[in-house]
Every structure is written in structure tokens, then in C-alpha cells.
PDB file of C-alpha atoms in Angstrom:
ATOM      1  CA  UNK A 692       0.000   0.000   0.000  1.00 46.00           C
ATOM      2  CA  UNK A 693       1.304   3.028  -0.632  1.00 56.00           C
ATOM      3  CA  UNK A 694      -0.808   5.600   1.482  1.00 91.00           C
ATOM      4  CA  UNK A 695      -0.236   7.127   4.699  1.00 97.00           C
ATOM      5  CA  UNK A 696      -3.424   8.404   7.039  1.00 97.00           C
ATOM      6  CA  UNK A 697      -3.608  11.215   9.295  1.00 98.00           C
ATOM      7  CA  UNK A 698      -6.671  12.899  11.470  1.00 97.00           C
ATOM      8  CA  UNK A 699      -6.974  16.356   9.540  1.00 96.00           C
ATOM      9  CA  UNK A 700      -6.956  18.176  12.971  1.00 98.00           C
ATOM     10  CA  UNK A 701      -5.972  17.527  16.212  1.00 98.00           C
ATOM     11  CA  UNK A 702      -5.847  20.639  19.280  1.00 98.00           C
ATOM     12  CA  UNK A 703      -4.260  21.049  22.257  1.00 98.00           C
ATOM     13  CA  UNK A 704      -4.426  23.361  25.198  1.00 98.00           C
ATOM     14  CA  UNK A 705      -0.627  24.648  25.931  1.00 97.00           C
ATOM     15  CA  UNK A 706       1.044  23.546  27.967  1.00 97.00           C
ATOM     16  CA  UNK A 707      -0.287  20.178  27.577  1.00 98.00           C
ATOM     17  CA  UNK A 708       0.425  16.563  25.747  1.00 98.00           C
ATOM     18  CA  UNK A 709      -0.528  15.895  22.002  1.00 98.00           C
ATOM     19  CA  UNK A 710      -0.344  12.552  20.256  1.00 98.00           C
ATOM     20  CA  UNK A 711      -0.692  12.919  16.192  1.00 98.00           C
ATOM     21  CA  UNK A 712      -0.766   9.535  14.392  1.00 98.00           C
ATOM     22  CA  UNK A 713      -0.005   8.103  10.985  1.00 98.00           C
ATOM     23  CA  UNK A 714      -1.553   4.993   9.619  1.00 98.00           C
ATOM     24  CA  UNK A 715       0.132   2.794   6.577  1.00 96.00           C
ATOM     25  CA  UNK A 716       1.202  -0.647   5.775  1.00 95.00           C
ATOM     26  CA  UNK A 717       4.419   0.776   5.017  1.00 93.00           C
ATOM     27  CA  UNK A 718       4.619   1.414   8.069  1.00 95.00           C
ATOM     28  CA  UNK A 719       5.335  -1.868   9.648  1.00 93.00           C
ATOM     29  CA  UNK A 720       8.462  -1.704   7.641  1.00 91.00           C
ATOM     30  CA  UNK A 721       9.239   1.557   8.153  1.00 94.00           C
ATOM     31  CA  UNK A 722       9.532   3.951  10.739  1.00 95.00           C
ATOM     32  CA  UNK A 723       7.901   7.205  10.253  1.00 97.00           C
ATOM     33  CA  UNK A 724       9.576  10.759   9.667  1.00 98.00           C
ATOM     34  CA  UNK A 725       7.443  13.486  10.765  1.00 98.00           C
ATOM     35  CA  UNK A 726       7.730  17.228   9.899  1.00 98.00           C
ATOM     36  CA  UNK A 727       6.844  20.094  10.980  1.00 98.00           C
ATOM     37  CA  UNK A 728       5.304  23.161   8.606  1.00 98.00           C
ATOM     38  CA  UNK A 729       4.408  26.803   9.264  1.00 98.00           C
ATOM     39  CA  UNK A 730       2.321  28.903   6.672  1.00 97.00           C
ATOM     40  CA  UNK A 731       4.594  29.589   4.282  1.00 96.00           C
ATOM     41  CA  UNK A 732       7.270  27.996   5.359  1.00 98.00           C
ATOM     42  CA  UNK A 733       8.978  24.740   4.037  1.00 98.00           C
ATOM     43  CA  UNK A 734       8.612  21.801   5.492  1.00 98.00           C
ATOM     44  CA  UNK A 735      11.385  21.231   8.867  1.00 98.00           C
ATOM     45  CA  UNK A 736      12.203  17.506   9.915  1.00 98.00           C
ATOM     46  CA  UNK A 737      11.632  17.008  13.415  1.00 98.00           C
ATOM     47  CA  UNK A 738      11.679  13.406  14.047  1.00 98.00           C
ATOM     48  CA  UNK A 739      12.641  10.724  11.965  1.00 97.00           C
ATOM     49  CA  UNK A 740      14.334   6.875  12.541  1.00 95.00           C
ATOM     50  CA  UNK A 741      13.130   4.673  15.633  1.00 93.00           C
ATOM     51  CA  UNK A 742      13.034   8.274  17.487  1.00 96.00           C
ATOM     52  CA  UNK A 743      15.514  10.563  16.352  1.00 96.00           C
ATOM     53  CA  UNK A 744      15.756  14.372  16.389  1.00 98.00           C
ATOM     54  CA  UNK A 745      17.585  16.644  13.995  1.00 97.00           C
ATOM     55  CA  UNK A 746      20.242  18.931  16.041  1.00 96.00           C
ATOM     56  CA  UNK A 747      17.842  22.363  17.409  1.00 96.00           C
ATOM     57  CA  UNK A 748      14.430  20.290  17.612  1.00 98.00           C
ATOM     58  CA  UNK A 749      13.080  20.594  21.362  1.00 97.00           C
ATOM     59  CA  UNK A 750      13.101  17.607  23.119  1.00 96.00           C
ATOM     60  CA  UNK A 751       9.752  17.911  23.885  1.00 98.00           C
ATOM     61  CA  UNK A 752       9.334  16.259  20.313  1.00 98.00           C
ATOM     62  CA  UNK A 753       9.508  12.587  20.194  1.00 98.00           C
ATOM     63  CA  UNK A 754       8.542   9.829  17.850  1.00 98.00           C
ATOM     64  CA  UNK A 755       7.119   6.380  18.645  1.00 97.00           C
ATOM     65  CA  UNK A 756       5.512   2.962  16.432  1.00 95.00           C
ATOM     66  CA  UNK A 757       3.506   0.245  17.085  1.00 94.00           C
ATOM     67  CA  UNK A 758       2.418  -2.224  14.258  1.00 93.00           C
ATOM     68  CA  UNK A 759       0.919   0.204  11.325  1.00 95.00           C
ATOM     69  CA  UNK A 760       0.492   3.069  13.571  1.00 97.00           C
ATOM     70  CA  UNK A 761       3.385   5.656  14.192  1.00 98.00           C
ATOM     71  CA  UNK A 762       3.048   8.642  16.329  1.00 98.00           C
ATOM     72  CA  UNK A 763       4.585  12.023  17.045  1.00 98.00           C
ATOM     73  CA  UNK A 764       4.420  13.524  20.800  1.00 98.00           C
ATOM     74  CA  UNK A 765       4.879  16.603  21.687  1.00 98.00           C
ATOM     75  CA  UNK A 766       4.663  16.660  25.746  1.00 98.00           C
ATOM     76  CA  UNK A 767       3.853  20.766  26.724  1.00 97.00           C
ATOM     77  CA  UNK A 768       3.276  21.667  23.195  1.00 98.00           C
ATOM     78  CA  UNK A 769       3.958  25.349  23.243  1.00 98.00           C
ATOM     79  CA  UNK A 770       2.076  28.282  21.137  1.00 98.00           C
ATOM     80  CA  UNK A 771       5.449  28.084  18.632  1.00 98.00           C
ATOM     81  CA  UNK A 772       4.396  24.489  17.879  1.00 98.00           C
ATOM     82  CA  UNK A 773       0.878  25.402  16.402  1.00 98.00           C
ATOM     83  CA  UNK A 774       1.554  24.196  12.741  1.00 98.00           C
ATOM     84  CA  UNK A 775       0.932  21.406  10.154  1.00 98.00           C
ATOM     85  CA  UNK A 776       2.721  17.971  10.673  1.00 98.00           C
ATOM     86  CA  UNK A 777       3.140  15.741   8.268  1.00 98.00           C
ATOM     87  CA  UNK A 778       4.341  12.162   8.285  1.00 98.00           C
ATOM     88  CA  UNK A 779       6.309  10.136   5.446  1.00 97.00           C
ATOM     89  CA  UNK A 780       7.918   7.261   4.904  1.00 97.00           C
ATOM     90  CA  UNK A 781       8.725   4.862   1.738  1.00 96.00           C
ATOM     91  CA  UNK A 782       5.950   2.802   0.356  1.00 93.00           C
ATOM     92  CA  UNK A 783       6.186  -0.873   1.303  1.00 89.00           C
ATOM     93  CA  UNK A 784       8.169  -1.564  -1.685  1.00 90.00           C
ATOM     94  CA  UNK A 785      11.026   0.582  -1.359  1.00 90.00           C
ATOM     95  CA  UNK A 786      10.590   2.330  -4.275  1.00 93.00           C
ATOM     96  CA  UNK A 787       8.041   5.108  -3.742  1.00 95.00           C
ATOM     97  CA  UNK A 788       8.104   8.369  -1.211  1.00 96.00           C
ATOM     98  CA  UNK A 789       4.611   8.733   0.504  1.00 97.00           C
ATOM     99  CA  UNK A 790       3.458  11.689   2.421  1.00 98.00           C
ATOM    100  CA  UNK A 791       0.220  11.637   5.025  1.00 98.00           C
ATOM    101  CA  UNK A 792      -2.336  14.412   4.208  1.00 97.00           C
ATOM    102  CA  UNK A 793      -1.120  15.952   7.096  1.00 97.00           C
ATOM    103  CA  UNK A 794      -2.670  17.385  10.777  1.00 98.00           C
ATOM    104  CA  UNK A 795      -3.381  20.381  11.186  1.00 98.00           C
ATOM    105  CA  UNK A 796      -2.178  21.251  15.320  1.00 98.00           C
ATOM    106  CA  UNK A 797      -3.946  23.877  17.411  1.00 98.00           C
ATOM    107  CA  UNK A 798      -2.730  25.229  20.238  1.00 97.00           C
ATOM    108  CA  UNK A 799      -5.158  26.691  22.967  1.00 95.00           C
TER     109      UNK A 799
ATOM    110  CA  UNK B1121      26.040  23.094   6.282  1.00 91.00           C
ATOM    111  CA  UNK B1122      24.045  21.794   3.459  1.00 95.00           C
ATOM    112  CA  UNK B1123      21.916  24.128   1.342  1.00 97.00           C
ATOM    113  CA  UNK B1124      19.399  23.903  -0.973  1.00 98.00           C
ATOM    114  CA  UNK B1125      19.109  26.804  -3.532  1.00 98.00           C
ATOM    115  CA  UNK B1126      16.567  25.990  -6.150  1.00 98.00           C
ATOM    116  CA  UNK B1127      15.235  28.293  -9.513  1.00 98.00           C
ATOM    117  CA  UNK B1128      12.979  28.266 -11.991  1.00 97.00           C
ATOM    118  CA  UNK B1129      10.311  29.956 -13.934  1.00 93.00           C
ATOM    119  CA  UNK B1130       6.887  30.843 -12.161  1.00 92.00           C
ATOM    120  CA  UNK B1131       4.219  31.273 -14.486  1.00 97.00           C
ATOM    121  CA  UNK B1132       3.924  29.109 -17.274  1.00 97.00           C
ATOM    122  CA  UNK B1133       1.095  28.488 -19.775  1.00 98.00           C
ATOM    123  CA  UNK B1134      -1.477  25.126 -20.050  1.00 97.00           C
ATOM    124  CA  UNK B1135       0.824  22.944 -22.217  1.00 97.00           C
ATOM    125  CA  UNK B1136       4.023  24.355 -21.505  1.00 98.00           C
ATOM    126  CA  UNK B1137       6.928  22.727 -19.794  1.00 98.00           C
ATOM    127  CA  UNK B1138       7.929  23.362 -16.121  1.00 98.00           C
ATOM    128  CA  UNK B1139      11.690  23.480 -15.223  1.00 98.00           C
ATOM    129  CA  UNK B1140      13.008  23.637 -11.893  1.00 98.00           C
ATOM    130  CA  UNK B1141      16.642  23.138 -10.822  1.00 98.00           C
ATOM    131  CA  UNK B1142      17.771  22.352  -6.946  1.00 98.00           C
ATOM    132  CA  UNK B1143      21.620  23.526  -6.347  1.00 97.00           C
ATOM    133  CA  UNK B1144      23.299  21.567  -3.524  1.00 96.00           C
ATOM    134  CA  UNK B1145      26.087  23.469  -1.717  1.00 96.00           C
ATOM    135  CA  UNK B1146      28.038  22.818   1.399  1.00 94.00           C
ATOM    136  CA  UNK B1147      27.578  18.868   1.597  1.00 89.00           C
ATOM    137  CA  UNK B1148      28.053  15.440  -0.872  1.00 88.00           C
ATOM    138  CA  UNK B1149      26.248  14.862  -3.678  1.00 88.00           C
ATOM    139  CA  UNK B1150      26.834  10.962  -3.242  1.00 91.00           C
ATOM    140  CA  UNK B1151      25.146   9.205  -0.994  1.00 92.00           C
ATOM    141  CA  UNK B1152      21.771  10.657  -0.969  1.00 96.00           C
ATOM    142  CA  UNK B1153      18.796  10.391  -2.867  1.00 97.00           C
ATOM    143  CA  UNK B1154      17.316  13.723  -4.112  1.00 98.00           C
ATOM    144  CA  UNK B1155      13.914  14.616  -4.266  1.00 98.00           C
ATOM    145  CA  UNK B1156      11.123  17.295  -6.289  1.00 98.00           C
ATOM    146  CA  UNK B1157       7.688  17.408  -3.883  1.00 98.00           C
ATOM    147  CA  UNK B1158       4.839  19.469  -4.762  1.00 98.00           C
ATOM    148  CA  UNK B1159       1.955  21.713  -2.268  1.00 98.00           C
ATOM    149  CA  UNK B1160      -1.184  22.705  -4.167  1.00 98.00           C
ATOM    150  CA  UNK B1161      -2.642  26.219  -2.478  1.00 97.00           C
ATOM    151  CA  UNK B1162      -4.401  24.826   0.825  1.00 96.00           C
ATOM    152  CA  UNK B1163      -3.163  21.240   0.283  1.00 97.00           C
ATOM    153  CA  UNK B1164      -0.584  18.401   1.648  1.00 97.00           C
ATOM    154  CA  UNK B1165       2.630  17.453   0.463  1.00 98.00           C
ATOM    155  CA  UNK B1166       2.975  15.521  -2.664  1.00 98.00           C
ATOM    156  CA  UNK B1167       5.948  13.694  -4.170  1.00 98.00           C
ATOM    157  CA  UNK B1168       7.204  13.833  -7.372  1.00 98.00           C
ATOM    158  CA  UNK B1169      10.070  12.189  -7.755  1.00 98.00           C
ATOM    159  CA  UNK B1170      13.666  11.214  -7.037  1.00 98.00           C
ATOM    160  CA  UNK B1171      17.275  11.113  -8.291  1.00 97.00           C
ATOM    161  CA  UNK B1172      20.286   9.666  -7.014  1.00 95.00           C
ATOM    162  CA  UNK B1173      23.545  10.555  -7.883  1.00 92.00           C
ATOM    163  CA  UNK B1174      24.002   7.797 -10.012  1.00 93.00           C
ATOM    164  CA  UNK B1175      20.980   9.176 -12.191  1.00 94.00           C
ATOM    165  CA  UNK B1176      18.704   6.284 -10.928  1.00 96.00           C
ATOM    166  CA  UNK B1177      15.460   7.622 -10.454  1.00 97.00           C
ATOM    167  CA  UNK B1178      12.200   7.045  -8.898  1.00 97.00           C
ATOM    168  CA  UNK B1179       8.849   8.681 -10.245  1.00 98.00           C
ATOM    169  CA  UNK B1180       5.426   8.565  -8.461  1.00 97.00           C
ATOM    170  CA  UNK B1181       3.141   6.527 -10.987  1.00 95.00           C
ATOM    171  CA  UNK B1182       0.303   9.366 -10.687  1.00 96.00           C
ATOM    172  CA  UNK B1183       2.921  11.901 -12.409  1.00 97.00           C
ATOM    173  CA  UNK B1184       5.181   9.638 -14.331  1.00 97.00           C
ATOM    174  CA  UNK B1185       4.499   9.782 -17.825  1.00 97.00           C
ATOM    175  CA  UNK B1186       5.240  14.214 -17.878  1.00 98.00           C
ATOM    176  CA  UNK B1187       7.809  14.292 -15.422  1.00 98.00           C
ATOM    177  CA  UNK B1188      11.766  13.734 -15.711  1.00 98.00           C
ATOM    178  CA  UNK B1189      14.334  14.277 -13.426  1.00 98.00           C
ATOM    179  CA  UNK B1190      18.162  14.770 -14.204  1.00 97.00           C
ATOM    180  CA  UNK B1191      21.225  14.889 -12.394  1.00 96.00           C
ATOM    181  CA  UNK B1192      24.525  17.124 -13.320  1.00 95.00           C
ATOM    182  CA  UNK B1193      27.383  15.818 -10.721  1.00 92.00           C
ATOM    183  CA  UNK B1194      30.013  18.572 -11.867  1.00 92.00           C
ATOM    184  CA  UNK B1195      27.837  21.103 -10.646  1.00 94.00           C
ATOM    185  CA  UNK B1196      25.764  19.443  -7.911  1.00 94.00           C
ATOM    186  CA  UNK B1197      22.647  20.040  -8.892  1.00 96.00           C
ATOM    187  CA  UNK B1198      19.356  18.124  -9.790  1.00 97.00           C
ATOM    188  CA  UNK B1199      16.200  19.248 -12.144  1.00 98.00           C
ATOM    189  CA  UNK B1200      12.784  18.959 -12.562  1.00 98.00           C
ATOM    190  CA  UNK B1201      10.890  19.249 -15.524  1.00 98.00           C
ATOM    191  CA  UNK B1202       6.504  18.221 -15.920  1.00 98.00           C
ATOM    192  CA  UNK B1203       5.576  18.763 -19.249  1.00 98.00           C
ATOM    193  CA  UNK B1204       1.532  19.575 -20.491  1.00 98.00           C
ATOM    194  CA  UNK B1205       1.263  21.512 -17.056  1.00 98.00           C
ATOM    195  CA  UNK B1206      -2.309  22.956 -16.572  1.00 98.00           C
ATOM    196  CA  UNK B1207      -3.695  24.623 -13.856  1.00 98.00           C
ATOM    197  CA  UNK B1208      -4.122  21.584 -11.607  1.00 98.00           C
ATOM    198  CA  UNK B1209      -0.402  21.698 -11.345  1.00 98.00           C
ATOM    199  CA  UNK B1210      -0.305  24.624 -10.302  1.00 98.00           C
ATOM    200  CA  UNK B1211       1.820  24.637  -7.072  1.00 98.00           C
ATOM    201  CA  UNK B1212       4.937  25.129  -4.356  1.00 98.00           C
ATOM    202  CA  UNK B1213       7.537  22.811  -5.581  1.00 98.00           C
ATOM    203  CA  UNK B1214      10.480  22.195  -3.415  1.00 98.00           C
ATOM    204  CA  UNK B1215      13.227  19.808  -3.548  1.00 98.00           C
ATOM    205  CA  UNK B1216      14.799  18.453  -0.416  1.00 98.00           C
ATOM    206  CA  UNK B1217      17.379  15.265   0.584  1.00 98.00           C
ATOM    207  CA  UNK B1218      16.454  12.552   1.310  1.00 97.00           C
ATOM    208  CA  UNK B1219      18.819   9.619   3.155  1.00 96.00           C
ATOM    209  CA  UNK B1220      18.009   6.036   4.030  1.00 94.00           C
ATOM    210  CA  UNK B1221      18.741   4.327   7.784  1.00 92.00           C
ATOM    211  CA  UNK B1222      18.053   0.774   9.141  1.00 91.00           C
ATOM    212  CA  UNK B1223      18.266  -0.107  12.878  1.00 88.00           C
ATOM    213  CA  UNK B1224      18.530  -3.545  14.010  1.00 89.00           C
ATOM    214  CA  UNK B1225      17.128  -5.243  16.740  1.00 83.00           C
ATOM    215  CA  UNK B1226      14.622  -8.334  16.855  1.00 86.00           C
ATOM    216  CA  UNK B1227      13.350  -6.847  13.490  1.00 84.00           C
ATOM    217  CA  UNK B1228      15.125  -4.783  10.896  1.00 88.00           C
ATOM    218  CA  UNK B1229      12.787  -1.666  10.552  1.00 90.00           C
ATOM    219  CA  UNK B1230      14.223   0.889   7.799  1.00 92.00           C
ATOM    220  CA  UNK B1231      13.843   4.240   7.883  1.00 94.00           C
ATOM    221  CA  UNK B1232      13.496   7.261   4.892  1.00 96.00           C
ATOM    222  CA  UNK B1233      13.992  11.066   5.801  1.00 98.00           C
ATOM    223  CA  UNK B1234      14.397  14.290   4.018  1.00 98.00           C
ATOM    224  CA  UNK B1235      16.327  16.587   6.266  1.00 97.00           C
ATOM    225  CA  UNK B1236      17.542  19.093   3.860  1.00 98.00           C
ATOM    226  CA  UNK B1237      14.926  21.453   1.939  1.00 98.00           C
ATOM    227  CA  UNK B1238      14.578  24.089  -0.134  1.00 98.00           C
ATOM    228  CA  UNK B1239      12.914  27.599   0.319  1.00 98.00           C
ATOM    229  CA  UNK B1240      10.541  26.323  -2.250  1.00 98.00           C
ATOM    230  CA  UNK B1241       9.646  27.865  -5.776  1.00 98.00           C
ATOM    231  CA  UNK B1242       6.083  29.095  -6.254  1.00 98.00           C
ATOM    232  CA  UNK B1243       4.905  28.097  -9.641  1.00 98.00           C
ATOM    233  CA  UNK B1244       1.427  28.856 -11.561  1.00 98.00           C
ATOM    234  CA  UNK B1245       0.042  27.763 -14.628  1.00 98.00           C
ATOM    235  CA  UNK B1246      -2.798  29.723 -15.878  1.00 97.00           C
ATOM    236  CA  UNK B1247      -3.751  31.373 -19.743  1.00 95.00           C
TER     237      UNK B1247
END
């Protein structure tokens, strides 16, 4: 299969804990990367591998997987971290890119 | 540290040809695969396609028959071109590199990330 699902919205009050999840076959192969976009704005990777972070990504940011399910955390999301997230990872064959539609965060 | 400077013209015509070319500087060509993705007005991320240094290339079937990718090593950069654009192509296109990992434990799980991007090239088709 070669799609990835996301929930089109997910909100959070600040401070607090946020779980956004990504759904795929793919994914039992792969782990998810997960990125982080603000309008206008390219894309920024903030977790990728079993739970990796590039170098200046808060720790608050982590990455987890279980069977087709991967999820990004983001434990005291912060105003800052009110953006789109998308998660991506190969198609189960290796040779294809997929992207989730992507969630839309909200922080309250 | 690696940068992604990309170029290319903005407003084409139904039936015209888009070109786009990514510029790598600061970091190796080799080693990587290099990738074109796509963001309608209001809409998700879409891929488009890959190169490696090698030239081997990836396409995703939805775009494949308009779209070709090219490598030139000697200068370190990578292009795009869609032909028969119309206005449904109409779009952000970015390139950005991507690199492969596997860990290894009781299963071998891969991993695919694109931790490089560029500022993105805003690109509209219309009469």
C-alpha cells in the first residue's frame, strides 16, 4: 500500500500533551519521519528513525511505532508548535516516497 | 552546512513545460537520494520524484508519464521538468534530501527522511 493516514486536525491546550498519528502498511516496515510546517514555510524535519531528532528540535518532540500506527508527541506543546505535521515514509516496496495528508495542530 | 538553492520559472502556460533546478552546496552529492515534492494552495505534500547521484530515479506513478528528473554531478545540482502543465499543477515545488537508515534489533525496521529542503519555488500555470 502506498498511502499514509492522518486525522486532519488535532488541538491542544498549551502547555499540555498531544499525540498525532499516521496509519500505513508501510509502516510496519518503516519507521515514520514526521515534519513540521508553518504557513509559508517549508517543510522542517523534526523526528525521523526509531526516534531521532535533527540537532535544534526541542526535546519535547519525540517519535514512537507500534504495528501500522506511528506517532509524534509533543509533551507541553507550546504556542510556537501550532503548525501542520506531516508524516512520510517509503511505500512498502522501497521504491516510492509517501506523504500523510497531514494534521493540522492547534494550540489553545 | 548543506543548502538547498533551487530556480525556476513561475508562471507558465497550459501545455508548456515546467523546469526547476535544486543547487546543492556545502555537503556530498553521493550518498543521498534527491527529491522534487509538490503543495497545491491549501493542500498536503505531494511527491514527485527522485534522483540519485548515479541518475537512478524514482517517479510517483500518478505523475510519471510528464515528469523527468536529471542529475549534473560537476555542478551538484538536480532538475525537474513536468511537461503539459495545466492549472491543476499549479503549485509550491520544493526539492529536499532525502537519506536512508536501518536499525537492528529483533526486526530490521528501515527508515526514509528528508532533512535538507529548499525555500521552495512558487509556480502557476494559468492562460
Amino acid at each position: 500500500s502506498s498511502e499514509l493516514t492522518q486525522d486532519p486536525a488535532v488541538s491542544v491546550a498549551l502547555g499540555q500533551t498531544v499525540r498525532i498519528t499516521c496509519q500505513g502498511d508501510s509502516l510496519r516496515s518503516y519507521y515514520a519521519s514526521w515534519y513540521q510546517q508553518k504557513p509559508g514555510q517549508a517543510p522542517v524535519l523534526v523526528i525521523y528513525g526509531k526516534n531521532n531528532r535533527p540537532s535544534g528540535i526541542p526535546d519535547r518532540f519525540s517519535g514512537s511505532s507500534s504495528g501500522n500506527t506511528a506517532s509524534l508527541t509533543i509533551t507541553g506543546a507550546q504556542a510556537e508548535d501550532e503548525a501542520d505535521y506531516y508524516c512520510n515514509s517509503r511505500d512498502s516496496s522501497g521504491n516510492y516516497v509517501v506523504f500523510g495528508g497531514g494534521t493540522k495542530l492547534t494550540v489553545l | 552546512q548543506v543548502q538547498l538553492q533551487q530556480w525556476g520559472a513561475g508562471l507558465l502556460k497550459p501545455s508548456e513545460t515546467l523546469s526547476l533546478t535544486c543547487a546543492v552546496y556545502g555537503g556530498s552529492f553521493s550518498g543521498y537520494y534527491w527529491s522534487w515534492i509538490r503543495q497545491p494552495p491549501g493542500k498536503g505534500l505531494e511527491w514527485i520524484g527522485e534522483i540519485n547521484h548515479s541518475g537512478s530515479t524514482n517517479y510517483n506513478p500518478s505523475l510519471k508519464s510528464r515528469v523527468t528528473i536529471s542529475v549534473d554531478t560537476s555542478k551538484n545540482q538536480f532538475s525537474l521538468k513536468l511537461s503539459s502543465v495545466t492549472a491543476a499543477d499549479t503549485a509550491v515545488y520544493y526539492c529536499a534530501r532525502g537519506a536512508f537508515g536501518t536499525t537492528f534489533g529483533v526486526v530490521i525496521r528501515y527508515y526514509y527522511y528528508m532533512d535538507v529542503w529548499g525555500k521552495g519555488t512558487t509556480v502557476t500555470v494559468s492562460s
